[in-house]
PDB file of C-alpha atoms and ligand atoms in Angstrom:
ATOM      1  CA  MET H   8      -1.731  -2.523  44.285  1.00  0.00           C
ATOM      2  CA  ASP H   9      -4.424  -3.161  41.674  1.00  0.00           C
ATOM      3  CA  PHE H  10      -5.590  -0.412  39.358  1.00  0.00           C
ATOM      4  CA  LYS H  11      -6.893  -2.655  36.775  1.00  0.00           C
ATOM      5  CA  GLY H  12     -10.438  -1.817  35.512  1.00  0.00           C
ATOM      6  CA  ARG H  13     -10.920   0.860  38.085  1.00  0.00           C
ATOM      7  CA  ASP H  14     -12.606   4.381  37.387  1.00  0.00           C
ATOM      8  CA  VAL H  15     -11.163   7.542  38.473  1.00  0.00           C
ATOM      9  CA  VAL H  16     -14.081   9.928  39.218  1.00  0.00           C
ATOM     10  CA  SER H  17     -12.680  11.798  42.263  1.00  0.00           C
ATOM     11  CA  ILE H  18      -9.033  12.037  43.644  1.00  0.00           C
ATOM     12  CA  ASN H  19     -10.603  10.426  46.780  1.00  0.00           C
ATOM     13  CA  ASP H  20     -10.827   7.296  44.966  1.00  0.00           C
ATOM     14  CA  PHE H  21      -7.085   6.666  45.630  1.00  0.00           C
ATOM     15  CA  THR H  22      -5.088   6.304  48.868  1.00  0.00           C
ATOM     16  CA  LEU H  23      -1.871   8.301  49.486  1.00  0.00           C
ATOM     17  CA  GLU H  24       0.045   5.134  48.924  1.00  0.00           C
ATOM     18  CA  GLU H  25      -1.804   4.625  45.411  1.00  0.00           C
ATOM     19  CA  ILE H  26      -1.111   8.230  44.450  1.00  0.00           C
ATOM     20  CA  ASN H  27       2.498   7.840  45.208  1.00  0.00           C
ATOM     21  CA  TYR H  28       2.720   4.506  43.304  1.00  0.00           C
ATOM     22  CA  ILE H  29       1.134   6.304  40.160  1.00  0.00           C
ATOM     23  CA  LEU H  30       3.589   9.187  40.386  1.00  0.00           C
ATOM     24  CA  ASP H  31       6.450   6.692  40.750  1.00  0.00           C
ATOM     25  CA  VAL H  32       5.263   5.040  37.503  1.00  0.00           C
ATOM     26  CA  ALA H  33       4.781   8.379  35.863  1.00  0.00           C
ATOM     27  CA  GLU H  34       8.771   9.187  36.531  1.00  0.00           C
ATOM     28  CA  LYS H  35       9.453   6.179  34.386  1.00  0.00           C
ATOM     29  CA  MET H  36       7.331   7.373  31.643  1.00  0.00           C
ATOM     30  CA  VAL H  37       9.330  10.661  31.037  1.00  0.00           C
ATOM     31  CA  PRO H  38      11.694   9.501  28.340  1.00  0.00           C
ATOM     32  CA  ALA H  39       8.855   7.971  26.356  1.00  0.00           C
ATOM     33  CA  ALA H  40       6.669  10.927  26.955  1.00  0.00           C
ATOM     34  CA  ARG H  41       9.291  13.103  25.410  1.00  0.00           C
ATOM     35  CA  GLY H  42       9.507  10.601  22.358  1.00  0.00           C
ATOM     36  CA  GLU H  43      12.849   9.317  23.253  1.00  0.00           C
ATOM     37  CA  GLU H  44      11.848   5.795  23.465  1.00  0.00           C
ATOM     38  CA  ALA H  45       8.812   3.813  22.237  1.00  0.00           C
ATOM     39  CA  LEU H  46       6.436   1.878  24.425  1.00  0.00           C
ATOM     40  CA  GLU H  47       3.949  -0.810  23.554  1.00  0.00           C
ATOM     41  CA  LEU H  48       2.167  -1.239  27.004  1.00  0.00           C
ATOM     42  CA  VAL H  49      -1.435  -1.422  25.625  1.00  0.00           C
ATOM     43  CA  PRO H  50      -1.183  -2.608  22.100  1.00  0.00           C
ATOM     44  CA  GLY H  51      -4.411  -2.705  20.417  1.00  0.00           C
ATOM     45  CA  LYS H  52      -6.276  -0.797  23.207  1.00  0.00           C
ATOM     46  CA  LEU H  53      -8.447   1.900  22.548  1.00  0.00           C
ATOM     47  CA  LEU H  54      -9.452   5.086  24.328  1.00  0.00           C
ATOM     48  CA  ALA H  55     -12.683   6.840  23.873  1.00  0.00           C
ATOM     49  CA  SER H  56     -12.075  10.735  24.308  1.00  0.00           C
ATOM     50  CA  LEU H  57     -15.501  12.400  25.080  1.00  0.00           C
ATOM     51  CA  PHE H  58     -15.208  16.093  25.303  1.00  0.00           C
ATOM     52  CA  TYR H  59     -18.519  18.059  25.973  1.00  0.00           C
ATOM     53  CA  GLU H  60     -16.715  21.114  26.949  1.00  0.00           C
ATOM     54  CA  PRO H  61     -13.672  22.902  25.622  1.00  0.00           C
ATOM     55  CA  SER H  62     -10.114  21.475  26.249  1.00  0.00           C
ATOM     56  CA  THR H  63      -6.875  21.731  24.909  1.00  0.00           C
ATOM     57  CA  ARG H  64      -4.170  20.349  27.469  1.00  0.00           C
ATOM     58  CA  THR H  65      -6.291  17.695  28.902  1.00  0.00           C
ATOM     59  CA  MET H  66      -7.719  16.428  25.722  1.00  0.00           C
ATOM     60  CA  LEU H  67      -4.295  16.510  23.764  1.00  0.00           C
ATOM     61  CA  SER H  68      -2.249  15.187  26.474  1.00  0.00           C
ATOM     62  CA  PHE H  69      -4.871  12.065  27.085  1.00  0.00           C
ATOM     63  CA  GLU H  70      -4.418  11.397  23.308  1.00  0.00           C
ATOM     64  CA  THR H  71      -0.565  11.640  23.203  1.00  0.00           C
ATOM     65  CA  ALA H  72      -0.295   9.658  26.365  1.00  0.00           C
ATOM     66  CA  MET H  73      -2.748   6.778  24.982  1.00  0.00           C
ATOM     67  CA  LYS H  74      -0.399   6.814  21.722  1.00  0.00           C
ATOM     68  CA  ARG H  75       2.835   6.961  23.649  1.00  0.00           C
ATOM     69  CA  VAL H  76       1.832   3.577  25.551  1.00  0.00           C
ATOM     70  CA  GLY H  77       0.959   2.118  22.280  1.00  0.00           C
ATOM     71  CA  GLY H  78      -2.732   2.539  22.007  1.00  0.00           C
ATOM     72  CA  LYS H  79      -5.169   4.155  19.908  1.00  0.00           C
ATOM     73  CA  VAL H  80      -7.714   6.961  20.268  1.00  0.00           C
ATOM     74  CA  ILE H  81     -11.392   7.715  19.022  1.00  0.00           C
ATOM     75  CA  GLY H  82     -13.469  10.452  20.155  1.00  0.00           C
ATOM     76  CA  PHE H  83     -15.118  13.788  19.806  1.00  0.00           C
ATOM     77  CA  SER H  84     -14.306  17.390  21.163  1.00  0.00           C
ATOM     78  CA  ASP H  85     -17.332  19.013  19.243  1.00  0.00           C
ATOM     79  CA  VAL H  86     -20.586  18.026  20.705  1.00  0.00           C
ATOM     80  CA  SER H  87     -22.476  19.651  17.869  1.00  0.00           C
ATOM     81  CA  SER H  88     -21.211  16.867  15.697  1.00  0.00           C
ATOM     82  CA  THR H  89     -22.774  14.061  18.082  1.00  0.00           C
ATOM     83  CA  SER H  90     -26.142  12.848  18.686  1.00  0.00           C
ATOM     84  CA  ALA H  91     -26.389  14.649  21.891  1.00  0.00           C
ATOM     85  CA  VAL H  92     -27.769  17.568  19.677  1.00  0.00           C
ATOM     86  CA  LYS H  93     -30.591  14.954  18.561  1.00  0.00           C
ATOM     87  CA  GLY H  94     -31.308  14.804  22.354  1.00  0.00           C
ATOM     88  CA  GLU H  95     -29.547  11.494  23.085  1.00  0.00           C
ATOM     89  CA  THR H  96     -28.968  11.079  26.638  1.00  0.00           C
ATOM     90  CA  LEU H  97     -25.222  10.884  28.098  1.00  0.00           C
ATOM     91  CA  SER H  98     -26.178   7.312  29.543  1.00  0.00           C
ATOM     92  CA  ASP H  99     -27.019   6.162  26.376  1.00  0.00           C
ATOM     93  CA  THR H 100     -23.824   7.446  24.740  1.00  0.00           C
ATOM     94  CA  ILE H 101     -21.878   5.894  27.384  1.00  0.00           C
ATOM     95  CA  LYS H 102     -23.483   2.683  26.914  1.00  0.00           C
ATOM     96  CA  MET H 103     -22.659   2.563  23.168  1.00  0.00           C
ATOM     97  CA  VAL H 104     -19.034   3.945  23.390  1.00  0.00           C
ATOM     98  CA  GLU H 105     -18.437   1.199  25.878  1.00  0.00           C
ATOM     99  CA  ALA H 106     -18.912  -1.278  23.146  1.00  0.00           C
ATOM    100  CA  TYR H 107     -16.512   0.553  20.770  1.00  0.00           C
ATOM    101  CA  ALA H 108     -13.485   1.170  23.176  1.00  0.00           C
ATOM    102  CA  ASP H 109     -11.594  -0.339  26.225  1.00  0.00           C
ATOM    103  CA  ILE H 110     -11.379   3.025  28.489  1.00  0.00           C
ATOM    104  CA  ILE H 111     -13.274   6.236  28.431  1.00  0.00           C
ATOM    105  CA  VAL H 112     -12.263   9.875  29.364  1.00  0.00           C
ATOM    106  CA  LEU H 113     -14.942  12.123  29.827  1.00  0.00           C
ATOM    107  CA  ARG H 114     -15.263  15.762  30.285  1.00  0.00           C
ATOM    108  CA  HIS H 115     -18.757  17.251  30.722  1.00  0.00           C
ATOM    109  CA  GLY H 116     -20.313  20.385  32.010  1.00  0.00           C
ATOM    110  CA  ARG H 117     -22.438  18.831  34.629  1.00  0.00           C
ATOM    111  CA  GLU H 118     -21.333  18.030  38.115  1.00  0.00           C
ATOM    112  CA  GLY H 119     -21.813  14.132  38.792  1.00  0.00           C
ATOM    113  CA  ALA H 120     -21.696  13.440  35.117  1.00  0.00           C
ATOM    114  CA  ALA H 121     -18.351  11.266  35.533  1.00  0.00           C
ATOM    115  CA  ARG H 122     -19.805   9.604  38.362  1.00  0.00           C
ATOM    116  CA  MET H 123     -23.102   8.566  36.605  1.00  0.00           C
ATOM    117  CA  ALA H 124     -21.120   7.574  33.442  1.00  0.00           C
ATOM    118  CA  ALA H 125     -18.914   5.069  35.602  1.00  0.00           C
ATOM    119  CA  GLU H 126     -21.743   3.519  36.961  1.00  0.00           C
ATOM    120  CA  VAL H 127     -23.337   2.906  33.299  1.00  0.00           C
ATOM    121  CA  ALA H 128     -19.981   1.588  31.977  1.00  0.00           C
ATOM    122  CA  GLU H 129     -18.145  -1.711  32.901  1.00  0.00           C
ATOM    123  CA  ILE H 130     -14.814  -0.373  31.375  1.00  0.00           C
ATOM    124  CA  PRO H 131     -12.829   2.209  33.146  1.00  0.00           C
ATOM    125  CA  VAL H 132     -14.151   5.939  33.105  1.00  0.00           C
ATOM    126  CA  LEU H 133     -11.789   8.929  33.682  1.00  0.00           C
ATOM    127  CA  ASN H 134     -13.043  11.930  34.799  1.00  0.00           C
ATOM    128  CA  ALA H 135     -11.304  14.969  32.961  1.00  0.00           C
ATOM    129  CA  GLY H 136     -13.618  17.584  34.566  1.00  0.00           C
ATOM    130  CA  ASP H 137     -17.252  17.477  35.571  1.00  0.00           C
ATOM    131  CA  GLY H 138     -18.691  21.161  35.879  1.00  0.00           C
ATOM    132  CA  ALA H 139     -17.360  22.764  38.963  1.00  0.00           C
ATOM    133  CA  GLY H 140     -16.740  19.066  40.461  1.00  0.00           C
ATOM    134  CA  GLN H 141     -13.259  17.574  40.326  1.00  0.00           C
ATOM    135  CA  HIS H 142     -10.434  17.087  37.967  1.00  0.00           C
ATOM    136  CA  PRO H 143      -8.528  14.370  39.517  1.00  0.00           C
ATOM    137  CA  THR H 144      -5.783  13.622  36.613  1.00  0.00           C
ATOM    138  CA  GLN H 145      -4.972  17.228  36.640  1.00  0.00           C
ATOM    139  CA  THR H 146      -4.498  16.765  40.489  1.00  0.00           C
ATOM    140  CA  LEU H 147      -2.044  13.866  39.686  1.00  0.00           C
ATOM    141  CA  LEU H 148       0.027  16.004  37.273  1.00  0.00           C
ATOM    142  CA  ASP H 149       0.220  19.022  39.761  1.00  0.00           C
ATOM    143  CA  LEU H 150       1.289  16.661  42.491  1.00  0.00           C
ATOM    144  CA  PHE H 151       3.734  15.091  40.124  1.00  0.00           C
ATOM    145  CA  THR H 152       5.150  18.761  39.363  1.00  0.00           C
ATOM    146  CA  MET H 153       5.366  19.657  43.071  1.00  0.00           C
ATOM    147  CA  ARG H 154       7.102  16.576  44.107  1.00  0.00           C
ATOM    148  CA  GLN H 155       9.499  16.848  41.104  1.00  0.00           C
ATOM    149  CA  GLU H 156      10.233  20.576  42.193  1.00  0.00           C
ATOM    150  CA  LEU H 157      10.226  20.470  45.852  1.00  0.00           C
ATOM    151  CA  GLY H 158      11.440  16.898  46.664  1.00  0.00           C
ATOM    152  CA  HIS H 159       8.493  16.006  48.940  1.00  0.00           C
ATOM    153  CA  LEU H 160       5.290  17.595  49.861  1.00  0.00           C
ATOM    154  CA  ARG H 161       4.916  16.948  53.640  1.00  0.00           C
ATOM    155  CA  LYS H 162       4.705  20.418  55.820  1.00  0.00           C
ATOM    156  CA  LYS H 163       4.998  22.384  52.590  1.00  0.00           C
ATOM    157  CA  SER H 164       2.831  25.427  52.191  1.00  0.00           C
ATOM    158  CA  VAL H 165       0.653  25.889  48.991  1.00  0.00           C
ATOM    159  CA  ALA H 166      -1.435  29.042  48.351  1.00  0.00           C
ATOM    160  CA  LEU H 167      -4.613  28.247  45.951  1.00  0.00           C
ATOM    161  CA  VAL H 168      -5.372  31.702  44.170  1.00  0.00           C
ATOM    162  CA  GLY H 169      -8.352  32.743  42.279  1.00  0.00           C
ATOM    163  CA  ASP H 170     -11.704  30.839  41.706  1.00  0.00           C
ATOM    164  CA  LEU H 171     -11.654  28.508  44.318  1.00  0.00           C
ATOM    165  CA  LYS H 172     -15.645  28.329  43.937  1.00  0.00           C
ATOM    166  CA  TYR H 173     -16.063  26.915  40.454  1.00  0.00           C
ATOM    167  CA  GLY H 174     -12.539  25.646  39.823  1.00  0.00           C
ATOM    168  CA  ARG H 175     -12.502  21.961  39.723  1.00  0.00           C
ATOM    169  CA  THR H 176      -8.755  21.772  39.630  1.00  0.00           C
ATOM    170  CA  VAL H 177      -8.462  23.417  43.253  1.00  0.00           C
ATOM    171  CA  HIS H 178     -11.235  21.044  44.664  1.00  0.00           C
ATOM    172  CA  SER H 179      -9.415  17.861  43.733  1.00  0.00           C
ATOM    173  CA  LEU H 180      -6.113  19.487  44.590  1.00  0.00           C
ATOM    174  CA  THR H 181      -7.153  20.373  48.136  1.00  0.00           C
ATOM    175  CA  TYR H 182      -8.419  16.810  48.830  1.00  0.00           C
ATOM    176  CA  ALA H 183      -5.265  15.427  47.771  1.00  0.00           C
ATOM    177  CA  LEU H 184      -3.031  18.033  49.512  1.00  0.00           C
ATOM    178  CA  ALA H 185      -4.638  17.252  52.760  1.00  0.00           C
ATOM    179  CA  LYS H 186      -3.870  13.713  52.437  1.00  0.00           C
ATOM    180  CA  PHE H 187      -0.206  14.890  52.126  1.00  0.00           C
ATOM    181  CA  GLY H 188      -0.144  16.839  55.147  1.00  0.00           C
ATOM    182  CA  VAL H 189       0.363  20.415  53.229  1.00  0.00           C
ATOM    183  CA  HIS H 190      -0.827  23.331  54.761  1.00  0.00           C
ATOM    184  CA  LEU H 191      -3.078  25.328  52.490  1.00  0.00           C
ATOM    185  CA  HIS H 192      -3.894  28.697  52.297  1.00  0.00           C
ATOM    186  CA  PHE H 193      -7.019  29.790  50.405  1.00  0.00           C
ATOM    187  CA  VAL H 194      -6.825  33.355  48.663  1.00  0.00           C
ATOM    188  CA  ALA H 195      -9.792  34.525  46.941  1.00  0.00           C
ATOM    189  CA  PRO H 196     -12.528  37.050  46.931  1.00  0.00           C
ATOM    190  CA  GLU H 197     -15.156  36.061  49.507  1.00  0.00           C
ATOM    191  CA  ALA H 198     -17.665  35.478  46.993  1.00  0.00           C
ATOM    192  CA  LEU H 199     -15.278  32.850  45.356  1.00  0.00           C
ATOM    193  CA  GLN H 200     -14.084  30.979  48.445  1.00  0.00           C
ATOM    194  CA  MET H 201     -13.736  27.146  48.784  1.00  0.00           C
ATOM    195  CA  PRO H 202     -17.182  25.466  48.985  1.00  0.00           C
ATOM    196  CA  PRO H 203     -18.198  24.338  52.420  1.00  0.00           C
ATOM    197  CA  GLU H 204     -18.064  20.799  51.694  1.00  0.00           C
ATOM    198  CA  VAL H 205     -14.516  21.110  50.820  1.00  0.00           C
ATOM    199  CA  VAL H 206     -13.887  23.293  53.866  1.00  0.00           C
ATOM    200  CA  SER H 207     -15.743  20.854  56.145  1.00  0.00           C
ATOM    201  CA  HIS H 208     -13.838  17.887  54.790  1.00  0.00           C
ATOM    202  CA  LEU H 209     -10.459  19.689  56.035  1.00  0.00           C
ATOM    203  CA  VAL H 210     -12.119  20.513  59.264  1.00  0.00           C
ATOM    204  CA  LYS H 211     -13.077  16.915  59.877  1.00  0.00           C
ATOM    205  CA  ARG H 212      -9.450  15.747  59.321  1.00  0.00           C
ATOM    206  CA  ASN H 213      -7.953  18.638  61.169  1.00  0.00           C
ATOM    207  CA  SER H 214      -5.863  19.657  58.198  1.00  0.00           C
ATOM    208  CA  GLY H 215      -4.260  23.054  58.517  1.00  0.00           C
ATOM    209  CA  PHE H 216      -5.673  26.045  56.250  1.00  0.00           C
ATOM    210  CA  SER H 217      -6.125  29.521  56.473  1.00  0.00           C
ATOM    211  CA  VAL H 218      -8.390  32.020  54.399  1.00  0.00           C
ATOM    212  CA  HIS H 219      -7.014  35.328  52.519  1.00  0.00           C
ATOM    213  CA  GLU H 220      -8.274  37.945  50.317  1.00  0.00           C
ATOM    214  CA  ASP H 221      -5.129  39.167  49.411  1.00  0.00           C
ATOM    215  CA  ILE H 222      -1.831  37.426  48.106  1.00  0.00           C
ATOM    216  CA  SER H 223       0.514  39.713  49.842  1.00  0.00           C
ATOM    217  CA  GLU H 224      -0.594  38.190  53.096  1.00  0.00           C
ATOM    218  CA  VAL H 225       0.747  34.691  52.209  1.00  0.00           C
ATOM    219  CA  MET H 226       3.565  35.522  49.738  1.00  0.00           C
ATOM    220  CA  GLY H 227       6.459  35.200  52.098  1.00  0.00           C
ATOM    221  CA  GLU H 228       5.809  31.764  53.408  1.00  0.00           C
ATOM    222  CA  VAL H 229       4.423  29.513  50.555  1.00  0.00           C
ATOM    223  CA  ASP H 230       6.407  27.091  48.561  1.00  0.00           C
ATOM    224  CA  VAL H 231       3.815  26.881  45.767  1.00  0.00           C
ATOM    225  CA  LEU H 232       1.548  29.705  44.542  1.00  0.00           C
ATOM    226  CA  TYR H 233      -1.227  27.794  42.467  1.00  0.00           C
ATOM    227  CA  VAL H 234      -3.033  30.320  40.172  1.00  0.00           C
ATOM    228  CA  THR H 235      -6.396  29.800  38.744  1.00  0.00           C
ATOM    229  CA  ARG H 236      -8.646  31.541  36.201  1.00  0.00           C
ATOM    230  CA  ILE H 237     -11.866  32.985  37.123  1.00  0.00           C
ATOM    231  CA  GLN H 238     -14.435  30.467  35.708  1.00  0.00           C
ATOM    232  CA  LYS H 239     -16.551  32.725  33.763  1.00  0.00           C
ATOM    233  CA  GLU H 240     -18.600  30.026  31.982  1.00  0.00           C
ATOM    234  CA  ARG H 241     -19.995  28.859  35.403  1.00  0.00           C
ATOM    235  CA  PHE H 242     -21.330  32.264  36.747  1.00  0.00           C
ATOM    236  CA  PRO H 243     -25.140  32.200  36.647  1.00  0.00           C
ATOM    237  CA  ASP H 244     -25.003  35.801  35.931  1.00  0.00           C
ATOM    238  CA  GLU H 245     -22.315  37.889  33.828  1.00  0.00           C
ATOM    239  CA  GLU H 246     -22.649  40.943  36.230  1.00  0.00           C
ATOM    240  CA  GLU H 247     -21.332  38.856  39.108  1.00  0.00           C
ATOM    241  CA  TYR H 248     -18.412  37.725  36.989  1.00  0.00           C
ATOM    242  CA  HIS H 249     -17.519  41.472  36.136  1.00  0.00           C
ATOM    243  CA  LYS H 250     -17.672  42.117  39.955  1.00  0.00           C
ATOM    244  CA  VAL H 251     -14.626  39.850  40.569  1.00  0.00           C
ATOM    245  CA  ALA H 252     -12.908  39.420  37.010  1.00  0.00           C
ATOM    246  CA  GLY H 253      -9.447  40.695  37.284  1.00  0.00           C
ATOM    247  CA  ALA H 254      -9.551  40.383  41.341  1.00  0.00           C
ATOM    248  CA  PHE H 255      -5.883  38.760  41.099  1.00  0.00           C
ATOM    249  CA  ARG H 256      -3.050  39.422  38.803  1.00  0.00           C
ATOM    250  CA  VAL H 257       0.467  38.106  39.744  1.00  0.00           C
ATOM    251  CA  ASP H 258       2.997  40.197  38.122  1.00  0.00           C
ATOM    252  CA  ASN H 259       6.880  40.562  39.065  1.00  0.00           C
ATOM    253  CA  SER H 260       6.110  43.184  41.660  1.00  0.00           C
ATOM    254  CA  SER H 261       3.801  41.186  43.574  1.00  0.00           C
ATOM    255  CA  LEU H 262       6.481  38.251  43.829  1.00  0.00           C
ATOM    256  CA  GLU H 263       8.321  40.473  46.275  1.00  0.00           C
ATOM    257  CA  GLY H 264       9.184  39.008  49.395  1.00  0.00           C
ATOM    258  CA  CYS H 265       8.470  35.381  48.252  1.00  0.00           C
ATOM    259  CA  LYS H 266      10.734  32.393  49.089  1.00  0.00           C
ATOM    260  CA  LYS H 267      13.829  32.083  46.753  1.00  0.00           C
ATOM    261  CA  GLY H 268      12.563  28.463  45.618  1.00  0.00           C
ATOM    262  CA  MET H 269       8.887  29.156  45.474  1.00  0.00           C
ATOM    263  CA  ILE H 270       7.104  27.853  42.399  1.00  0.00           C
ATOM    264  CA  ILE H 271       4.124  29.446  40.473  1.00  0.00           C
ATOM    265  CA  MET H 272       1.624  26.779  39.058  1.00  0.00           C
ATOM    266  CA  HIS H 273      -1.546  27.261  36.936  1.00  0.00           C
ATOM    267  CA  PRO H 274      -3.583  24.463  35.244  1.00  0.00           C
ATOM    268  CA  LEU H 275      -3.809  26.978  32.422  1.00  0.00           C
ATOM    269  CA  PRO H 276      -5.570  28.357  30.255  1.00  0.00           C
ATOM    270  CA  ARG H 277      -4.605  31.585  31.776  1.00  0.00           C
ATOM    271  CA  VAL H 278      -6.541  34.958  30.850  1.00  0.00           C
ATOM    272  CA  ASP H 279      -4.805  37.655  32.840  1.00  0.00           C
ATOM    273  CA  GLU H 280      -4.034  36.250  36.252  1.00  0.00           C
ATOM    274  CA  ILE H 281      -0.310  35.773  35.294  1.00  0.00           C
ATOM    275  CA  ALA H 282       1.347  38.505  33.478  1.00  0.00           C
ATOM    276  CA  PRO H 283       3.561  37.333  30.551  1.00  0.00           C
ATOM    277  CA  GLU H 284       6.424  38.891  32.207  1.00  0.00           C
ATOM    278  CA  VAL H 285       6.297  36.306  35.057  1.00  0.00           C
ATOM    279  CA  ASP H 286       7.159  33.438  32.325  1.00  0.00           C
ATOM    280  CA  ASP H 287      10.818  34.711  32.317  1.00  0.00           C
ATOM    281  CA  THR H 288      11.216  34.424  36.241  1.00  0.00           C
ATOM    282  CA  LYS H 289      12.708  31.345  37.950  1.00  0.00           C
ATOM    283  CA  HIS H 290       9.573  30.676  39.669  1.00  0.00           C
ATOM    284  CA  ALA H 291       7.185  29.931  36.614  1.00  0.00           C
ATOM    285  CA  ARG H 292       6.493  26.225  36.361  1.00  0.00           C
ATOM    286  CA  TYR H 293       3.140  26.123  34.353  1.00  0.00           C
ATOM    287  CA  PHE H 294       4.495  24.941  31.132  1.00  0.00           C
ATOM    288  CA  GLN H 295       6.498  22.110  32.743  1.00  0.00           C
ATOM    289  CA  GLN H 296       3.380  21.467  34.488  1.00  0.00           C
ATOM    290  CA  ALA H 297       1.402  21.120  31.404  1.00  0.00           C
ATOM    291  CA  PHE H 298       4.049  18.749  29.828  1.00  0.00           C
ATOM    292  CA  ASN H 299       3.653  16.618  32.987  1.00  0.00           C
ATOM    293  CA  GLY H 300       0.201  15.747  32.056  1.00  0.00           C
ATOM    294  CA  VAL H 301       1.616  13.257  29.521  1.00  0.00           C
ATOM    295  CA  PRO H 302       3.680  10.937  31.847  1.00  0.00           C
ATOM    296  CA  VAL H 303       1.078  11.049  34.442  1.00  0.00           C
ATOM    297  CA  ARG H 304      -1.572   9.989  31.921  1.00  0.00           C
ATOM    298  CA  MET H 305       0.512   7.281  30.415  1.00  0.00           C
ATOM    299  CA  ALA H 306       1.240   6.035  33.996  1.00  0.00           C
ATOM    300  CA  LEU H 307      -2.634   6.014  34.508  1.00  0.00           C
ATOM    301  CA  LEU H 308      -4.159   4.589  31.380  1.00  0.00           C
ATOM    302  CA  SER H 309      -1.400   1.825  31.513  1.00  0.00           C
ATOM    303  CA  LEU H 310      -2.492   0.856  35.124  1.00  0.00           C
ATOM    304  CA  LEU H 311      -6.047   1.161  34.511  1.00  0.00           C
ATOM    305  CA  LEU H 312      -5.747  -1.266  31.439  1.00  0.00           C
ATOM    306  CA  GLY H 313      -3.775  -3.752  33.384  1.00  0.00           C
ATOM    307  CA  ALA H 314      -0.506  -3.076  31.458  1.00  0.00           C
ATOM    308  CA  ASP H 315       2.575  -5.605  32.281  1.00  0.00           C
ATOM    309  CA  MET H 316       4.773  -2.610  33.870  1.00  0.00           C
ATOM    310  CA  GLY H 317       7.659  -5.102  34.255  1.00  0.00           C
ATOM    311  CA  VAL H 318       9.098  -3.823  31.011  1.00  0.00           C
ATOM    312  CA  LEU H 319       9.651  -0.345  32.501  1.00  0.00           C
ATOM    313  CA  LYS H 320      13.263   0.513  33.807  1.00  0.00           C
TER     314      LYS H 320
HETATM  315  C1  NCD D 460      -8.724  23.536  33.902  1.00  0.00           C
HETATM  316  C2  NCD D 460     -10.006  23.040  33.890  1.00  0.00           C
HETATM  317  O1  NCD D 460     -10.701  22.559  32.685  1.00  0.00           O
HETATM  318  O2  NCD D 460     -10.715  22.747  34.656  1.00  0.00           O
HETATM  319  N1  NCD D 460      -7.982  23.232  32.703  1.00  0.00           N
HETATM  320  C3  NCD D 460      -7.265  22.068  32.617  1.00  0.00           C
HETATM  321  O3  NCD D 460      -7.846  21.080  32.523  1.00  0.00           O
HETATM  322  N2  NCD D 460      -6.057  22.396  32.465  1.00  0.00           N
HETATM  323  C4  NCD D 460      -9.099  24.960  34.270  1.00  0.00           C
HETATM  324  C5  NCD D 460      -9.656  25.979  33.747  1.00  0.00           C
HETATM  325  O4  NCD D 460     -10.427  25.886  32.696  1.00  0.00           O
HETATM  326  O5  NCD D 460      -9.553  27.041  34.159  1.00  0.00           O
END
């Protein structure tokens, strides 16, 4: 399998076998991700971390990952300090950054921005979220978490809850889970249901899914409850947001009747979709999930930079 020099724009850039391979490599990265051992897989390589939209986990875990495999990081997270405010185009910024770094991670508010950057740059570009488009590296860490907790994914049942329209994490995750043969339940108010292009992809593949407006309809049968934030910043109109804000709140009482081994995931940040009391239940996995961003991104950065993985145990 050859990953060297590739871009990661959409989760569909990977086959099922490639995804499993990345997750296998990520497993080997866990001790170094925890700081228990030091790796020098990409000595002297530079990651350019370009965040045009706010981020905590994605940005910090990419930076941690790059440093944990022996690389270095440059970049920005405050667009107001860059030449974008002077009117520089994204394309020009990418052409220039390409001359400074070996790999680029980009988060941008515009859907398709990562695709454009990948076309402009010769070096690998990783999409860390493009508007309401995709978030493929989040999906890899989500899959890693599910595999870790459930053993395998085949025939499992996953409910995606919340903002399925504007949430990029659930778009990428749906494409990936369909590859794994997972049965999907889309739980959202009608106005925030999965976009038609995602649904038609499932129909074409004959992938099993069902649509719901109430979590209680699926609580008893799912192995994973994947909860998401309503993406306030993507609503064209604040009033529309207020109509659906708080549509779902998972608390201990809503978990009644769930499978014993069901896990609750969330890409974070949460606002009020999961009550803090749920954190203390045996179902909560969202903080573990956030940690998993480090080994998964270590694996991905090393593979794309062509590191010699022979040194891994
Ligand atoms: C998500 C995102 O930015 O799409 N966060 C993340 O990367 N973990 C989810 C969100 O903002 O709601």
